[in-house]
Amino acid sequence: MNMDELKRQAAARALEHVRDGMKLGLGTGSTARHFVDLLGEKVRAGLNVVGVPTSEATRIQAEQCGVPLTTLDDVDRLDLTVDGADEIDAALNLIKGGGGALLREKIVATASDRMIVIADDSKWVDVLGRFPLPVEVIPFGLAATQRAMAAAFAQTGNSGHMVLRKGKDGHVFVTDGGHCIVDAHLGQIADAPRLAGLLTAIPGVVEHGLFIGLADLAVLAGAQGIRVIERR
């Protein structure tokens, strides 16, 4: 079974948590795409749900699949968000943002009663940080922001190098919100909760890819089948 089939299995298991009448956060990325596809099949078969997409790419896909959409301006809370992750640790803390949608993903996850993370089991790690940590920043004062980020890394016992993300065309990557992303290559992240707080306090940082205490359930698909982990 290839990686794509494993991701679809995880998405199918998460879909079992969806009930008629739910308001859903719709994630971004390769695994979340499978969930939106499968959700669209259920909607066409009569399931009554409404979704809030976490990116323009997800919005376009959901519309193509026939999933009704709304915004967080029109609903107070979401029942459930289903999204992928770049890394997941045993406490269900996450690194997200590999696809560049971390800001909207975190807004939607925070507005949800529950968050289910779906992934193939290669995303499961003992310590976060093998995947570069995305930090969304405004372009103004970028060097000053990076110096403040380096200080935050040092305060928490982390070190590594930072790279301004480029798109496939070689130009600076721009998020749906019009910001840039700095990818911090830290190897292993010491004291992720404290680092998250320090990064949030930096004026030039819009958001970061550490999702601490947001995921309630992880559905991991691997060669041995589906593994479901609840946050302790």
Short mmCIF file of C-alpha atoms in Angstrom, two decimals:
data_model
loop_
_atom_site.label_atom_id
_atom_site.label_comp_id
_atom_site.label_asym_id
_atom_site.label_seq_id
_atom_site.Cartn_x
_atom_site.Cartn_y
_atom_site.Cartn_z
CA MET A 1 0.00 0.00 0.00
CA ASN A 2 1.48 3.36 -1.01
CA MET A 3 1.56 6.57 1.06
CA ASP A 4 -1.43 8.09 -0.70
CA GLU A 5 -3.59 5.07 0.08
CA LEU A 6 -2.51 5.23 3.74
CA LYS A 7 -3.52 8.89 3.91
CA ARG A 8 -6.91 8.06 2.42
CA GLN A 9 -7.41 5.36 5.06
CA ALA A 10 -6.73 7.87 7.83
CA ALA A 11 -9.15 10.33 6.23
CA ALA A 12 -11.85 7.66 5.99
CA ARG A 13 -11.48 6.82 9.68
CA ALA A 14 -11.78 10.50 10.64
CA LEU A 15 -14.93 10.76 8.56
CA GLU A 16 -16.58 8.30 10.94
CA HIS A 17 -16.61 11.10 13.54
CA VAL A 18 -18.71 13.38 11.33
CA ARG A 19 -22.41 13.62 12.13
CA ASP A 20 -25.33 15.19 10.31
CA GLY A 21 -25.67 18.90 11.04
CA MET A 22 -22.03 19.45 12.03
CA LYS A 23 -20.03 22.58 11.31
CA LEU A 24 -16.57 21.45 10.19
CA GLY A 25 -13.12 22.96 9.82
CA LEU A 26 -11.58 21.67 6.60
CA GLY A 27 -7.79 21.31 6.67
CA THR A 28 -5.16 21.89 4.03
CA GLY A 29 -2.59 19.50 2.58
CA SER A 30 -2.32 16.11 0.93
CA THR A 31 -4.07 14.12 3.67
CA ALA A 32 -6.77 16.73 4.25
CA ARG A 33 -7.53 16.67 0.53
CA HIS A 34 -8.59 13.04 0.87
CA PHE A 35 -10.91 13.98 3.73
CA VAL A 36 -12.58 16.71 1.66
CA ASP A 37 -12.98 14.29 -1.26
CA LEU A 38 -14.61 11.66 0.93
CA LEU A 39 -16.75 14.27 2.69
CA GLY A 40 -17.99 15.43 -0.71
CA GLU A 41 -19.14 11.89 -1.49
CA LYS A 42 -21.13 11.82 1.76
CA VAL A 43 -22.65 15.24 1.06
CA ARG A 44 -23.76 14.13 -2.39
CA ALA A 45 -25.36 11.10 -0.71
CA GLY A 46 -27.37 13.36 1.62
CA LEU A 47 -25.12 14.29 4.56
CA ASN A 48 -25.98 17.77 5.84
CA VAL A 49 -22.84 19.62 6.97
CA VAL A 50 -21.19 22.98 6.42
CA GLY A 51 -17.45 23.63 6.27
CA VAL A 52 -14.94 26.40 6.90
CA PRO A 53 -11.86 25.96 4.67
CA THR A 54 -8.37 26.75 5.98
CA SER A 55 -6.96 27.89 2.63
CA GLU A 56 -7.99 29.07 -0.80
CA ALA A 57 -6.91 25.69 -2.20
CA THR A 58 -9.24 23.87 0.19
CA ARG A 59 -12.06 26.32 -0.56
CA ILE A 60 -11.77 25.61 -4.28
CA GLN A 61 -11.64 21.85 -3.72
CA ALA A 62 -14.63 21.87 -1.33
CA GLU A 63 -16.70 23.87 -3.82
CA GLN A 64 -15.80 21.41 -6.57
CA CYS A 65 -16.83 18.53 -4.29
CA GLY A 66 -20.16 20.17 -3.47
CA VAL A 67 -19.45 20.77 0.23
CA PRO A 68 -21.41 23.81 1.48
CA LEU A 69 -19.15 26.47 2.99
CA THR A 70 -19.45 29.24 5.54
CA THR A 71 -17.06 31.53 7.43
CA LEU A 72 -16.15 32.11 11.06
CA ASP A 73 -17.92 35.46 10.73
CA ASP A 74 -21.22 33.60 10.28
CA VAL A 75 -20.88 30.76 12.83
CA ASP A 76 -19.87 31.00 16.48
CA ARG A 77 -18.10 27.66 16.89
CA LEU A 78 -17.17 24.63 14.85
CA ASP A 79 -17.95 21.12 16.05
CA LEU A 80 -14.87 19.52 14.56
CA THR A 81 -11.78 20.31 12.53
CA VAL A 82 -10.01 17.59 10.55
CA ASP A 83 -6.54 18.47 9.35
CA GLY A 84 -3.16 16.95 8.64
CA ALA A 85 0.21 17.61 10.29
CA ASP A 86 3.87 17.63 9.38
CA GLU A 87 4.83 16.13 12.76
CA ILE A 88 2.95 14.72 15.75
CA ASP A 89 4.42 13.84 19.14
CA ALA A 90 3.09 11.65 21.94
CA ALA A 91 1.34 14.61 23.61
CA LEU A 92 -0.36 15.32 20.26
CA ASN A 93 1.53 18.57 19.89
CA LEU A 94 2.07 19.31 16.23
CA ILE A 95 4.21 21.05 13.69
CA LYS A 96 2.04 22.37 10.86
CA GLY A 97 2.55 24.80 8.05
CA GLY A 98 4.44 22.84 5.44
CA GLY A 99 1.76 23.87 2.96
CA GLY A 100 1.84 27.48 4.08
CA ALA A 101 -1.67 27.62 5.61
CA LEU A 102 -0.71 27.60 9.30
CA LEU A 103 -2.37 30.92 10.22
CA ARG A 104 -5.83 30.00 8.95
CA GLU A 105 -5.37 26.42 10.17
CA LYS A 106 -4.70 27.62 13.71
CA ILE A 107 -7.59 30.11 13.67
CA VAL A 108 -9.98 27.36 12.58
CA ALA A 109 -8.60 24.75 15.00
CA THR A 110 -8.88 27.18 17.91
CA ALA A 111 -12.51 27.91 16.98
CA SER A 112 -13.38 24.18 17.07
CA ASP A 113 -14.66 22.04 19.90
CA ARG A 114 -12.45 19.16 18.73
CA MET A 115 -9.55 18.65 16.35
CA ILE A 116 -8.71 15.36 14.68
CA VAL A 117 -5.31 15.07 13.02
CA ILE A 118 -4.97 12.60 10.16
CA ALA A 119 -1.63 11.42 8.79
CA ASP A 120 0.46 8.50 7.70
CA ASP A 121 2.54 7.10 10.55
CA SER A 122 5.79 8.62 9.21
CA LYS A 123 4.62 11.90 10.80
CA TRP A 124 4.82 10.40 14.33
CA VAL A 125 7.99 11.55 16.15
CA ASP A 126 9.49 11.27 19.62
CA VAL A 127 10.51 14.93 19.62
CA LEU A 128 9.23 17.69 17.34
CA GLY A 129 11.71 19.45 15.11
CA ARG A 130 12.96 17.11 12.42
CA PHE A 131 10.54 18.93 10.11
CA PRO A 132 11.52 22.61 9.82
CA LEU A 133 9.31 24.85 11.98
CA PRO A 134 7.35 27.31 9.80
CA VAL A 135 6.99 30.82 11.20
CA GLU A 136 4.71 33.22 9.32
CA VAL A 137 6.09 36.76 9.38
CA ILE A 138 5.37 40.14 7.87
CA PRO A 139 7.96 41.32 5.31
CA PHE A 140 8.63 44.63 7.08
CA GLY A 141 11.57 44.41 9.44
CA LEU A 142 12.29 40.81 8.51
CA ALA A 143 15.91 40.87 9.73
CA ALA A 144 14.84 42.28 13.12
CA THR A 145 12.14 39.60 13.40
CA GLN A 146 14.67 36.87 12.61
CA ARG A 147 17.04 38.22 15.26
CA ALA A 148 14.21 38.09 17.80
CA MET A 149 13.40 34.54 16.68
CA ALA A 150 17.05 33.52 17.15
CA ALA A 151 16.93 34.96 20.68
CA ALA A 152 13.77 32.95 21.41
CA PHE A 153 15.48 29.80 20.17
CA ALA A 154 18.51 30.47 22.38
CA GLN A 155 16.34 31.12 25.46
CA THR A 156 14.75 27.69 25.07
CA GLY A 157 17.95 25.80 24.32
CA ASN A 158 17.36 25.51 20.60
CA SER A 159 19.67 26.30 17.73
CA GLY A 160 19.66 25.98 13.99
CA HIS A 161 19.41 28.03 10.82
CA MET A 162 16.51 29.93 9.27
CA VAL A 163 15.53 29.97 5.60
CA LEU A 164 13.07 32.33 3.92
CA ARG A 165 10.72 30.02 2.04
CA LYS A 166 10.69 30.19 -1.74
CA GLY A 167 7.98 28.93 -4.05
CA LYS A 168 8.44 26.48 -6.91
CA ASP A 169 8.99 29.47 -9.21
CA GLY A 170 11.99 30.57 -7.15
CA HIS A 171 10.29 33.68 -5.82
CA VAL A 172 9.55 34.31 -2.14
CA PHE A 173 6.55 32.23 -1.05
CA VAL A 174 3.52 34.37 -0.10
CA THR A 175 0.73 32.99 2.10
CA ASP A 176 -3.00 33.49 1.50
CA GLY A 177 -2.74 36.33 4.03
CA GLY A 178 0.04 38.06 2.09
CA HIS A 179 2.85 37.17 4.51
CA CYS A 180 6.20 35.36 4.22
CA ILE A 181 7.32 32.15 5.92
CA VAL A 182 10.66 31.58 7.62
CA ASP A 183 11.45 27.88 8.07
CA ALA A 184 13.54 27.22 11.18
CA HIS A 185 15.69 24.09 10.92
CA LEU A 186 16.10 23.15 14.59
CA GLY A 187 16.55 19.36 14.47
CA GLN A 188 14.89 18.77 17.84
CA ILE A 189 12.78 21.36 19.62
CA ALA A 190 13.44 21.73 23.33
CA ASP A 191 10.51 23.03 25.43
CA ALA A 192 8.09 23.48 22.53
CA PRO A 193 5.32 25.08 24.68
CA ARG A 194 7.68 27.79 25.98
CA LEU A 195 9.11 28.40 22.52
CA ALA A 196 5.58 28.76 21.17
CA GLY A 197 4.85 31.51 23.70
CA LEU A 198 8.09 33.38 23.00
CA LEU A 199 7.52 33.31 19.22
CA THR A 200 3.95 34.56 19.64
CA ALA A 201 5.25 37.57 21.58
CA ILE A 202 7.49 38.77 18.72
CA PRO A 203 5.77 41.69 16.94
CA GLY A 204 6.83 40.65 13.42
CA VAL A 205 5.61 37.08 13.88
CA VAL A 206 2.06 36.61 12.63
CA GLU A 207 1.84 32.94 13.69
CA HIS A 208 4.01 29.87 14.06
CA GLY A 209 3.58 26.21 13.24
CA LEU A 210 3.65 24.85 16.81
CA PHE A 211 0.13 23.64 17.58
CA ILE A 212 0.23 23.03 21.33
CA GLY A 213 -2.76 21.43 23.06
CA LEU A 214 -5.10 21.79 20.09
CA ALA A 215 -5.35 18.23 18.74
CA ASP A 216 -7.66 15.86 20.63
CA LEU A 217 -7.24 12.76 18.48
CA ALA A 218 -4.67 11.53 15.96
CA VAL A 219 -5.52 8.95 13.31
CA LEU A 220 -2.34 7.42 11.89
CA ALA A 221 -2.35 4.98 8.99
CA GLY A 222 0.55 2.60 8.49
CA ALA A 223 1.41 -0.75 6.99
CA GLN A 224 0.02 -2.46 10.10
CA GLY A 225 -3.32 -0.61 9.86
CA ILE A 226 -4.92 2.34 11.62
CA ARG A 227 -3.73 3.61 14.99
CA VAL A 228 -5.85 6.07 17.00
CA ILE A 229 -4.22 8.10 19.77
CA GLU A 230 -6.13 10.36 22.17
CA ARG A 231 -4.52 13.31 23.91
CA ARG A 232 -3.69 12.45 27.48
#
